[in-house]
Coordinates of C-alpha atoms in Angstrom, one line a residue:
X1 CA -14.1 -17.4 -35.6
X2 CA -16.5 -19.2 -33.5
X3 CA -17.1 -21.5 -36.1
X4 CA -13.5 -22.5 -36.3
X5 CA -13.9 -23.0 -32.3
X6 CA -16.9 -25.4 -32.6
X7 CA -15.0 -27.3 -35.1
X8 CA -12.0 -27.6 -33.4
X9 CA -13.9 -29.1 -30.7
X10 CA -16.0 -31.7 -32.9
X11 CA -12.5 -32.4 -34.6
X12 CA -11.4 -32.7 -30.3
X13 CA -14.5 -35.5 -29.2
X14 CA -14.1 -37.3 -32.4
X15 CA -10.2 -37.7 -31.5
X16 CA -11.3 -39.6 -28.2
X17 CA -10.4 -42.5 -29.2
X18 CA -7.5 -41.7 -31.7
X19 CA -3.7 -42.1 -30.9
X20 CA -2.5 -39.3 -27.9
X21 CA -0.3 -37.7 -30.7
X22 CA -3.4 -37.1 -32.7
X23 CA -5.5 -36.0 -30.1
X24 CA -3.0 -33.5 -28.4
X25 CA -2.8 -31.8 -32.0
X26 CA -6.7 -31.1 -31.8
X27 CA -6.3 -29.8 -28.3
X28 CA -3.3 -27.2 -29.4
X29 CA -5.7 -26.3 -32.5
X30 CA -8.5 -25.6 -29.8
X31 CA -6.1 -23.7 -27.6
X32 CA -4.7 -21.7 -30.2
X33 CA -8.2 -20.5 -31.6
X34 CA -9.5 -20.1 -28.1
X35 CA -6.5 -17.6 -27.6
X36 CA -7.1 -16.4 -30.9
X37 CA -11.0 -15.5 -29.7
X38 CA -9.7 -13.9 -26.7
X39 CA -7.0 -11.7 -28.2
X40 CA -9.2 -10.5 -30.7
X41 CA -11.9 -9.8 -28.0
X42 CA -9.1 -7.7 -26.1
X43 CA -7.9 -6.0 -29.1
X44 CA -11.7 -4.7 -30.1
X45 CA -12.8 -3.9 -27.0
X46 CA -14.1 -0.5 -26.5
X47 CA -13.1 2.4 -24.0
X48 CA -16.5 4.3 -24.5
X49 CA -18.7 2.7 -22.1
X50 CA -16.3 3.4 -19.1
X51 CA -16.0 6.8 -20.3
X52 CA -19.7 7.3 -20.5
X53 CA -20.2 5.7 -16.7
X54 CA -17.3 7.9 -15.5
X55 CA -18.6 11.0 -17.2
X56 CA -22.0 10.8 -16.1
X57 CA -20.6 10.3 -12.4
X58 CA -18.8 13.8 -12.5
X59 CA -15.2 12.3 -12.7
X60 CA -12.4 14.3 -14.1
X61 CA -11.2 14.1 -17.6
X62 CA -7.6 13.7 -15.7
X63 CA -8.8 10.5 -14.0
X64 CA -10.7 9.3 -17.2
X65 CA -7.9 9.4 -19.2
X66 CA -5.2 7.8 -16.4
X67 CA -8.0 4.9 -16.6
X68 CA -7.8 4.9 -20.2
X69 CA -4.5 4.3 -20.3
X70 CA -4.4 1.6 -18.1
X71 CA -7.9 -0.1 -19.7
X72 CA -5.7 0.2 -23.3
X73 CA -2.6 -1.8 -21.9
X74 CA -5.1 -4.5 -20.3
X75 CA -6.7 -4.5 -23.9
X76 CA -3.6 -4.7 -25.7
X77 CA -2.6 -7.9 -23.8
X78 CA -0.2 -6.3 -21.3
X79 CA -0.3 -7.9 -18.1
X80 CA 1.4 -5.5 -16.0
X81 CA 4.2 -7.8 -15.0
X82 CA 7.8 -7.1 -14.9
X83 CA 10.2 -10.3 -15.3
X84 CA 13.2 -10.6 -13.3
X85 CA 15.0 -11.1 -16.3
X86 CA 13.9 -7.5 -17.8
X87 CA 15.6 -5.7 -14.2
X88 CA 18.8 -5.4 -12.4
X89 CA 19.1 -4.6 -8.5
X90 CA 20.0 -1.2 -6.9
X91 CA 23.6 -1.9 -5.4
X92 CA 23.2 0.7 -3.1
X93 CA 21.7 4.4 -2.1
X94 CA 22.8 7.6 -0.5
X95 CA 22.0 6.4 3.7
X96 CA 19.8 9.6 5.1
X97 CA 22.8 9.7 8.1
X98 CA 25.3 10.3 5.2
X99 CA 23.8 13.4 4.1
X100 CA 26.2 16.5 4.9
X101 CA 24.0 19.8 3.7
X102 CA 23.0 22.7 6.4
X103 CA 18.9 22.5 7.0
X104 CA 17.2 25.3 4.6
X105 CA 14.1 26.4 7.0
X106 CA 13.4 29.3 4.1
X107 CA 11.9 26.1 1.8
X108 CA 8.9 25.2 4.1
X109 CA 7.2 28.8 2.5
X110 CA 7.3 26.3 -1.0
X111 CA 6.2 22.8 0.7
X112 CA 3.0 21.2 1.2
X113 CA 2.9 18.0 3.1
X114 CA -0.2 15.7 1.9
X115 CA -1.3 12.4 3.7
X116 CA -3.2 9.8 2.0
X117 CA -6.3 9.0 3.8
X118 CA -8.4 6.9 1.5
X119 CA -8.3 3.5 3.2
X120 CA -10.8 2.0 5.1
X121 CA -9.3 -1.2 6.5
X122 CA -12.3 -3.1 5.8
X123 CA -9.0 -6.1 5.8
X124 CA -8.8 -5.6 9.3
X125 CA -13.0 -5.4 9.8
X126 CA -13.3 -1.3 10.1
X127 CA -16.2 -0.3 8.7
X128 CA -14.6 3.6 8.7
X129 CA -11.8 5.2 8.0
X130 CA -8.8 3.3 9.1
X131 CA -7.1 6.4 10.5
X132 CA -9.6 6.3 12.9
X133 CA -8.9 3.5 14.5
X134 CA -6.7 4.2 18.4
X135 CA -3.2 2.8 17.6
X136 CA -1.8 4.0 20.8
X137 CA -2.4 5.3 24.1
X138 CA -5.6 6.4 23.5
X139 CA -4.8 8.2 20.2
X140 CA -6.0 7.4 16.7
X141 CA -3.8 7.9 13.7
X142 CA -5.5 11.4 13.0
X143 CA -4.9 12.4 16.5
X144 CA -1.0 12.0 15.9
X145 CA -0.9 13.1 12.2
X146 CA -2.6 16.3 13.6
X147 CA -0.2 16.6 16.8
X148 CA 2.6 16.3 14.2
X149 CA 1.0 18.9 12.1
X150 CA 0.6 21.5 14.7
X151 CA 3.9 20.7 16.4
X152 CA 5.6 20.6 13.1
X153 CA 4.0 24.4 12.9
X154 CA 5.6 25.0 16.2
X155 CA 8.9 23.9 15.7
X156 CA 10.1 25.4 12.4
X157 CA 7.8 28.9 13.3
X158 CA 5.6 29.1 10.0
X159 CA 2.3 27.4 9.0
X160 CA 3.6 24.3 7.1
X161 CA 0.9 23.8 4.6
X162 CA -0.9 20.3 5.3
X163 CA -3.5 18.4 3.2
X164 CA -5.4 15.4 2.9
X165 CA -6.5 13.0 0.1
X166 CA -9.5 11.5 1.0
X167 CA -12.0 8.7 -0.6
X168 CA -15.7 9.0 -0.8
X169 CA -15.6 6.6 2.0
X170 CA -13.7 8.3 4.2
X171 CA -14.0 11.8 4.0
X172 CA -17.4 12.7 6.2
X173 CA -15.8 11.2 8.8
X174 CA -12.7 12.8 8.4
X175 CA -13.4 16.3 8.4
X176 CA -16.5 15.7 11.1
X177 CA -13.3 14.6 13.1
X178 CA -11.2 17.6 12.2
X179 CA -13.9 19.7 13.5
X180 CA -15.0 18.1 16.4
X181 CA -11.1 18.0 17.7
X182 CA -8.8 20.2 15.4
X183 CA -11.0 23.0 14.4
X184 CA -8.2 25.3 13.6
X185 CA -6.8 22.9 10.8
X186 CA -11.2 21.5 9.8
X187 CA -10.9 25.3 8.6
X188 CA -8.2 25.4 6.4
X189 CA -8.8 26.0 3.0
X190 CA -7.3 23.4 0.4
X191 CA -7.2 20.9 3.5
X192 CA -9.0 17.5 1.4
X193 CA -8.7 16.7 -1.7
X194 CA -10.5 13.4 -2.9
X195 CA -9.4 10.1 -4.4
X196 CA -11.5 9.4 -7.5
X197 CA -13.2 5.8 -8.0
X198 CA -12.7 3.8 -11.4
X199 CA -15.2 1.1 -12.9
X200 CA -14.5 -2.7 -12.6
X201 CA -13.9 -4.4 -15.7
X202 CA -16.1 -7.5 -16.7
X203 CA -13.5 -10.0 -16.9
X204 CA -15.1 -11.8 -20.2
X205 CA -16.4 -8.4 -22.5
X206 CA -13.7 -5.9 -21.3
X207 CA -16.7 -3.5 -20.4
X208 CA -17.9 -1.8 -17.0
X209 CA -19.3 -4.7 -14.4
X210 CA -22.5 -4.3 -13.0
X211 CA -24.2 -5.5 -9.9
X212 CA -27.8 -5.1 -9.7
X213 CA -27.9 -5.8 -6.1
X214 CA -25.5 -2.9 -5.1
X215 CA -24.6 -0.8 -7.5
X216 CA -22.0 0.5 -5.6
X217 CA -19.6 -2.8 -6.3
X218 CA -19.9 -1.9 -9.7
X219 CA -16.9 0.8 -8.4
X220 CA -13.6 0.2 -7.3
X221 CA -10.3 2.9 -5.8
X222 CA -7.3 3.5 -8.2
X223 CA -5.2 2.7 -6.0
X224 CA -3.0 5.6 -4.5
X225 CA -1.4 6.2 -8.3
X226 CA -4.7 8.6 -8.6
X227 CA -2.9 10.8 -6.2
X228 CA -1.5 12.8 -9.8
X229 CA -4.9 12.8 -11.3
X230 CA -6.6 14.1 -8.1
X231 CA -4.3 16.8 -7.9
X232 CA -5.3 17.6 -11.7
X233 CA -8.6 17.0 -11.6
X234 CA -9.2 19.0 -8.3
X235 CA -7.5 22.0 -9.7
X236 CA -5.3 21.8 -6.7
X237 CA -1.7 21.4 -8.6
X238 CA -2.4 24.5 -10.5
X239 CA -3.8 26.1 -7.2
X240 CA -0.5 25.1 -5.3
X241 CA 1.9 26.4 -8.4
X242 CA -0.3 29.6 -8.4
X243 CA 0.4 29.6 -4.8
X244 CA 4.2 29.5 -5.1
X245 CA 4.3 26.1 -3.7
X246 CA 7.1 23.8 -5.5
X247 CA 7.9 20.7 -2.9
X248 CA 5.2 18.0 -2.2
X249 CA 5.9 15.5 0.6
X250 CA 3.4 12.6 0.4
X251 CA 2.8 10.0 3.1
X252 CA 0.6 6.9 3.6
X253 CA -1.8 8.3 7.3
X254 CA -1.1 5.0 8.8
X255 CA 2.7 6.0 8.4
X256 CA 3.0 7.7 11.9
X257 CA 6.9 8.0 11.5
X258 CA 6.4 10.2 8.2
X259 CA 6.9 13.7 9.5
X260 CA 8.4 16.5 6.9
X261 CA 12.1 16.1 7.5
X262 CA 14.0 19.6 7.0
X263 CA 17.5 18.0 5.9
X264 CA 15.9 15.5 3.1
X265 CA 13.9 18.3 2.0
X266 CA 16.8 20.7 1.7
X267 CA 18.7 17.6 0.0
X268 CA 15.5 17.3 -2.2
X269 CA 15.9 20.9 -2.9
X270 CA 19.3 21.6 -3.4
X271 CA 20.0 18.6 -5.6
X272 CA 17.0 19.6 -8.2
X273 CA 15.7 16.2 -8.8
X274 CA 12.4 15.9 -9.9
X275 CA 11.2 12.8 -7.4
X276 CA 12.6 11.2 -5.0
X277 CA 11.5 8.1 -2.6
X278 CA 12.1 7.2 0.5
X279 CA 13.8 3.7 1.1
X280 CA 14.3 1.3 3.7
X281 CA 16.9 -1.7 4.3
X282 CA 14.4 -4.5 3.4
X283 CA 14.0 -7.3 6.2
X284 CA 12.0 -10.7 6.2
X285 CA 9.1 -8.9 7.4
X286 CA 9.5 -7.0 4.1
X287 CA 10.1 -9.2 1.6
X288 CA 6.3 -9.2 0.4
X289 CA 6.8 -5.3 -0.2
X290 CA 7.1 -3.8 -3.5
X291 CA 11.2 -3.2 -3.8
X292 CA 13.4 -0.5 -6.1
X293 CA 15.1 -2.1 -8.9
X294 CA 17.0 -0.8 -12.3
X295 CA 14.9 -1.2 -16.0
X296 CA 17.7 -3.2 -18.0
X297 CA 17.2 -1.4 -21.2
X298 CA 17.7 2.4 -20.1
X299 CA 19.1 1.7 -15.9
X300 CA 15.9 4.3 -14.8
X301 CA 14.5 3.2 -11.4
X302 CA 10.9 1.4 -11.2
X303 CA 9.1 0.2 -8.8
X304 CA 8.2 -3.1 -8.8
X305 CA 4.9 -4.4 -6.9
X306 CA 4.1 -7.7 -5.7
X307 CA 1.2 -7.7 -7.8
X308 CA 3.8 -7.2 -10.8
X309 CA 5.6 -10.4 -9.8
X310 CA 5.6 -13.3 -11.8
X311 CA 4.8 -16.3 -9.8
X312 CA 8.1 -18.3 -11.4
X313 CA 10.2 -14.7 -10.1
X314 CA 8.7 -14.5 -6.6
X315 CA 11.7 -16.3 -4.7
X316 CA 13.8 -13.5 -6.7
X317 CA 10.9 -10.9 -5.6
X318 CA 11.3 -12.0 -1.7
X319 CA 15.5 -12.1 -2.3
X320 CA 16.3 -8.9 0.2
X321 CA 20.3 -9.8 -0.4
X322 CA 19.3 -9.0 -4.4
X323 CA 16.5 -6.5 -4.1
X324 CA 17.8 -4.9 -0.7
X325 CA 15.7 -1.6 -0.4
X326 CA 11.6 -1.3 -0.1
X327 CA 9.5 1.8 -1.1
X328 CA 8.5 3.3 2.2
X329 CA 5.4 5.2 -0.2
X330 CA 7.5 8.7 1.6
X331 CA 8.1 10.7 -1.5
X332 CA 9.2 13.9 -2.9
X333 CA 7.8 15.3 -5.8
X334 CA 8.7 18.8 -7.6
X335 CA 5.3 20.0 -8.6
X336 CA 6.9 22.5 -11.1
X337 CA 8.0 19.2 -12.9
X338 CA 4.9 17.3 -12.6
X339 CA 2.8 19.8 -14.3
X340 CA 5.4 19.3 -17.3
X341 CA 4.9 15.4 -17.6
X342 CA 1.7 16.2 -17.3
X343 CA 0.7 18.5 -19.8
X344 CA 3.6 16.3 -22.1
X345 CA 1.3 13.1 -21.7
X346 CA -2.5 15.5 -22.6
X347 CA -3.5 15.8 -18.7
X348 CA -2.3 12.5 -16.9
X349 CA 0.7 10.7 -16.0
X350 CA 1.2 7.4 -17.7
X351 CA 1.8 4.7 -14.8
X352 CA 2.3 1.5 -14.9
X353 CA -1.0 -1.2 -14.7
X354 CA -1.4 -3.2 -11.9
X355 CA -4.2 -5.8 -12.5
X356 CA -6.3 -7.5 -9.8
X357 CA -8.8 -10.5 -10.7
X358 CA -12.1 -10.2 -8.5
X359 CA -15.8 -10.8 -8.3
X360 CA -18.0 -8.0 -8.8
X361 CA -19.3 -8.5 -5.3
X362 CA -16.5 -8.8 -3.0
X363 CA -18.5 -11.3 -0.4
X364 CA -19.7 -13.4 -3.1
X365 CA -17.6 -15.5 -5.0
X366 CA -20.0 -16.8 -7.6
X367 CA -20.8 -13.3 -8.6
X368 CA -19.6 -12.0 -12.1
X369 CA -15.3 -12.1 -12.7
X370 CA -14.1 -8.6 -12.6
X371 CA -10.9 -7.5 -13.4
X372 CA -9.8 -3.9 -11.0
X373 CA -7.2 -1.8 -12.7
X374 CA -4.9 0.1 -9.8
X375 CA -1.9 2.2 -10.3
X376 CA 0.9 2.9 -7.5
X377 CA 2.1 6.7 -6.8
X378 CA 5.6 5.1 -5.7
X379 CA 5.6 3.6 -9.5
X380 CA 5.9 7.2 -11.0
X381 CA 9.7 7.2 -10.2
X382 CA 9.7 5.7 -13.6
X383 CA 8.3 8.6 -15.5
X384 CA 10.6 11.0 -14.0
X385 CA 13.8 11.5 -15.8
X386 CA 16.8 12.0 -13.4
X387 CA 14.5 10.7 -10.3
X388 CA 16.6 9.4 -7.3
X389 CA 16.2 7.8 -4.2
X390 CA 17.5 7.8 -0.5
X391 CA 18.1 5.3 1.9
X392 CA 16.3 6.6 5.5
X393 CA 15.8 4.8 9.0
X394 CA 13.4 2.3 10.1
X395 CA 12.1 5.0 12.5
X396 CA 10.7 7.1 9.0
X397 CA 8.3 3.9 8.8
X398 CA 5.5 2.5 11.0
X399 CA 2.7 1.4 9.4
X400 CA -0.2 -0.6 10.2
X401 CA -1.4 -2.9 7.3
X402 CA -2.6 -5.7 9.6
X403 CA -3.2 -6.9 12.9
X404 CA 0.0 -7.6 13.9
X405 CA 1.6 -4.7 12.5
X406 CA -0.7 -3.1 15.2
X407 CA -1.0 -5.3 18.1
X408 CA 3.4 -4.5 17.7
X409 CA 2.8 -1.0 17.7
X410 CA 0.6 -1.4 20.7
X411 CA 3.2 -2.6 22.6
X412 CA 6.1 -1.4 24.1
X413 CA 8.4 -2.2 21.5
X414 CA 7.5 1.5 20.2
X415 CA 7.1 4.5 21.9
X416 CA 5.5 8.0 20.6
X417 CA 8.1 10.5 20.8
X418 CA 7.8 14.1 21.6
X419 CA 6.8 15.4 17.9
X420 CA 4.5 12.7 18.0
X421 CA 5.6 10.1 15.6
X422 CA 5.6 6.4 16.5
X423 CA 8.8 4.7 16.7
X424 CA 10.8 1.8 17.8
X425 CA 12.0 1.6 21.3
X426 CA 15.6 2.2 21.7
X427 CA 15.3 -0.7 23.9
X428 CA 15.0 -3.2 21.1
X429 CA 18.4 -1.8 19.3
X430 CA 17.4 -1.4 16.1
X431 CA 15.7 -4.3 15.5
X432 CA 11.7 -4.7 15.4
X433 CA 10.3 -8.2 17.6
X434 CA 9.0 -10.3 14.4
X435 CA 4.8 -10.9 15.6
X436 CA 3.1 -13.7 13.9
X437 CA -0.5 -13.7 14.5
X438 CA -2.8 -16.6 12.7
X439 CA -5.0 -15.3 10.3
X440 CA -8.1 -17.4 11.1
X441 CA -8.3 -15.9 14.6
X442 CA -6.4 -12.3 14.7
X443 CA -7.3 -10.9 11.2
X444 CA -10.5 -8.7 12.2
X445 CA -9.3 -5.9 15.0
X446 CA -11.9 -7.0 17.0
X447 CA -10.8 -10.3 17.5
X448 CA -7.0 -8.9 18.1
X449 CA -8.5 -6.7 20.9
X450 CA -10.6 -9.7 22.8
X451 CA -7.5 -11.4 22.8
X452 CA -5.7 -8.4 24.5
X453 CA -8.2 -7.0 26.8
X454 CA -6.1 -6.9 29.6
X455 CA -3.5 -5.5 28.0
X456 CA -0.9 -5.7 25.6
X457 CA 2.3 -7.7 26.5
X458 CA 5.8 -6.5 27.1
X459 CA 7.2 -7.2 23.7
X460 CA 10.6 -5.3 24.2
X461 CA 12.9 -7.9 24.7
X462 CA 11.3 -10.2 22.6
X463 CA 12.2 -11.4 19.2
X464 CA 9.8 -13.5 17.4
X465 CA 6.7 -14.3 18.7
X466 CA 4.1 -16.5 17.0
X467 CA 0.4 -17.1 18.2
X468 CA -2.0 -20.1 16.8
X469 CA -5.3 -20.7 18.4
X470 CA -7.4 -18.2 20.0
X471 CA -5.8 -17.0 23.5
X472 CA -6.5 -14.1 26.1
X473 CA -3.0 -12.1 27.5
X474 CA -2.8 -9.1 29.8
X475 CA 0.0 -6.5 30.2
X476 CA 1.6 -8.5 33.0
X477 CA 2.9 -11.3 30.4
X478 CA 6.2 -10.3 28.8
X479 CA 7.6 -12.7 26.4
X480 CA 11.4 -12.8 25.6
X481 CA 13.8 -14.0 22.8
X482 CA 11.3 -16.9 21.2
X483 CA 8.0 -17.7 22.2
X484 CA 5.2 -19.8 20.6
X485 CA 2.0 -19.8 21.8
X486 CA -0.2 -23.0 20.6
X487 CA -3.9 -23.1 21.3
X488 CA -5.4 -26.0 19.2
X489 CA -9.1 -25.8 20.9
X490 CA -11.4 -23.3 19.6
X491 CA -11.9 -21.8 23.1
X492 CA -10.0 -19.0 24.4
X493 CA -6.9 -20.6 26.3
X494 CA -5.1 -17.8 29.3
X495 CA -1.6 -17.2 29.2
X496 CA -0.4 -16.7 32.3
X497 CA 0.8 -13.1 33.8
X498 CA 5.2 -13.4 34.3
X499 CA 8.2 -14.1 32.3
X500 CA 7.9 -16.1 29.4
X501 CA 11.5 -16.7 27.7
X502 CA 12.0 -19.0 24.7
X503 CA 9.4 -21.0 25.5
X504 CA 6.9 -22.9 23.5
X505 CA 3.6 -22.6 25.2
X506 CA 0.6 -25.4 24.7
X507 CA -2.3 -24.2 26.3
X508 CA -4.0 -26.9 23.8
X509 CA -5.9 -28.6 27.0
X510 CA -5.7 -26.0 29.8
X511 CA -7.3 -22.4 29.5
X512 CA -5.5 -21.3 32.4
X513 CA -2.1 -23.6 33.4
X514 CA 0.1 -23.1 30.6
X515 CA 2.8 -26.2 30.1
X516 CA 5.9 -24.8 28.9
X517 CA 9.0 -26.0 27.0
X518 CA 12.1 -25.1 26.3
X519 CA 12.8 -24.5 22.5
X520 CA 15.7 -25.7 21.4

């Protein structure tokens, strides 16, 4: 075969000169053997040597063989994407305020609510784990998710059973916080659970990267899809059946408006589907999201990704008139059921691939191509026959993926309600202020908080704001309707303290008077 390739590429230079007709023949004859190559390297590529470096790092046969399945659909040529053509869009969904059933408190006995806690938002430049990090007066996401819990436990009069899924990175820190300020719930037993890690894949052989100068690149998360084989592995599913538990409610930690809702889990309940998600009216701030759509051959739900986009399909993708509602990652799962698929499919569930192209080391590009496998927990609605979903309100999701998701929820555009979730002010009537912070200056949190050390603006009546160039603000500016701030210098320009109302601010060559313009 590499012959054939060496002499396609003789029969290529000695073309040169030749007519373009003859030449673009020797170029398709060394395309098509080059593809040739690669297909056969996929097709022959071995499993074994991931399953050895898994094995001899103590991961469960669960995980090992959910990474299996995804390694044999990269090997076999599968690319994880799913064409617009091969989906049709979900016309509509049961609205959460349409839902006529009488609350069911007797189910919380057979419920466990899990939070996913794996993340450390090294996107945002945290070194720890995001939940961690304060979000709002004064509190950290784990501070609220544990107010919730304990209020949760107040409310409905029984100890809801809570858990956490953890990563390696994240767990000491975790539980050292548990202890330190919620030692009643550090002591509970079943309370973490951890994510598992998987091997990145050497883009050219198909076989575990390595990385002499940390090893520890050499590993990458499964994304939050390993939620099923954690619960496996861990020998918690079997643990929670034993237990009589039968209802899982799963929910990103940076998701502060995801508490355990007693009429969608009697709905859950009483309408004995397997899984359901939670969805949300999708918005141009969501159009990036991964969206609900309807598999063409057999109308099940999926979930598509944007990572499962092709790039011709991505105005289709970002279409929230076609693809109206977003996986909020809120889900309901039967764990009766899912120990069925999962003893059906030999100890995993078979999820979709999502495929990433990386380097081995994340801060050097020049460093070995790598190829990270991930799955999504939202795409097992897919392998659930007779799973549904539910459209819920906006005030069921509030999470923090970047800096302006949190420099919003800073503001007082939300508020943190008495059970301690976050939600949108009342004030802005149903509609979120749409922040646009440039990347180059406001992606780190750091940055985002020298920017607002005096205080995060009033952002209630505002509707879109949109900063460029570094800038310093204070709690006395309020911005309403539309206002752009523009500072082209690389020096820290001062917005002014008082009312700014669809204005265009250039603070370009001032760092203190602002000149301001109407926009029209």
């Amino acid at each position: 075969m590499y012959k054939l390739l060496h002499y396609a590429r003789q029969g290529n230079n000695n073309n040169r000169n030749k007519p373009n007709a003859t030449r673009s023949c020797s170029i398709c004859s060394l395309q098509f053997i080059s593809s040739t190559i690669r297909s056969n390297m996929t097709s022959t590529a071995s499993f074994e040597a991931c399953r050895t470096k898994m094995e001899a790092e103590g991961i469960s046969q669960s995980a090992i063989s959910a990474f299996e399945s995804s390694f044999n659909a990269l090997v076999s040529g599968a690319t994880g994407i799913i064409p617009e053509s091969t989906i049709s869009p979900v016309e509509d969904l049961l609205r959460y305020e349409n839902i006529r059933i009488k609350s069911d408190p007797t189910l919380l006995k057979k419920t466990v609510v899990c939070k996913l806690n794996g993340g450390l938002g090294t996107g945002m430049g945290l070194d720890k784990a995001k939940s961690l990090l304060e979000v709002k007066d004064g509190e950290t996401f784990l501070d609220l998710t544990a107010k919730q819990v304990v209020k949760m436990r107040e409310e409905f009069g029984m100890k809801v059973k809570f858990m956490l899924m953890n990563s390696f990175s994240t767990s000491d820190d975790t539980l050292a916080f548990f202890q330190e300020n919620y030692p009643e719930i550090a002591t509970e037993e079943g309370l973490e659970m951890l994510q598992n890690k998987v091997p990145k894949i050497d883009a050219h052989s198909f076989q575990p990267a390595t990385c002499e100068s940390n090893p520890s690149n050499e590993w990458c998360p499964p994304g939050h899809g390993d939620l099923y084989a954690a619960l496996v592995g861990s020998g918690r599913l079997d643990a929670l059946l034993d237990g009589g538990f039968k209802y899982m409610f799963v929910s990103n930690s940076d998701n502060l408006g995801a508490v355990l809702d007693l009429t969608i889990l009697t709905h859950f309940a009483k309408s004995d589907t397997p899984f359901m998600m939670e969805c949300c009216q999708r918005t141009e701030n969501d159009k990036k999201g991964g969206h609900l759509a309807l598999r063409g051959k057999d109308k099940q739900l999926i979930l598509r990704e944007s990572a499962m986009c092709a790039e011709e399909d991505e105005a289709a993708f970002q279409d929230i008139s076609t693809h109206q509602f977003f996986n909020t990652n809120n889900l309901w799962i039967r764990l009766d059921k899912l120990k069925k698929i999962i003893d059906s499919n030999s100890g995993f569930i078979p999820l979709p691939m999502i495929k990433n192209s990386k380097t081995v080391d994340p801060k050097d590009d020049s460093s070995t191509k790598v190829i990270q496998l991930e799955t999504a927990m939202g795409a097992a609605i897919e392998c659930f026959p007779g799973a549904t979903a539910i459209c819920v309100p906006r005030t069921r999701f509030a999470p923090v993926k970047k800096c302006n998701d949190l420099f919003l929820l800073r503001s007082d555009a939300y508020i943190i309600t008495e059970d301690y979730r976050i939600e949108l002010n009342p004030k802005c009537n149903g509609k979120a202020p749409i922040v646009s912070l440039d990347s180059k200056n406001y992606k780190l949190v750091g940055k985002l908080e020298e920017a607002t050390e005096g205080g995060i603006p009033s952002l209630v009546d505002c509707n879109r704001l949109t900063i460029k160039g570094p800038v310093k603000m204070c709690s006395d500016c309020i911005f309403i309707g539309d206002v752009k701030i523009l500072n082209a210098s690389s020096k820290a320009a001062k917005v002014e303290p008082g009312l700014h109302e669809d204005v265009e601010l250039d603070l370009s060559n001032s760092n203190s008077a602002c000149f301001a313009c109407s926009i029209m």
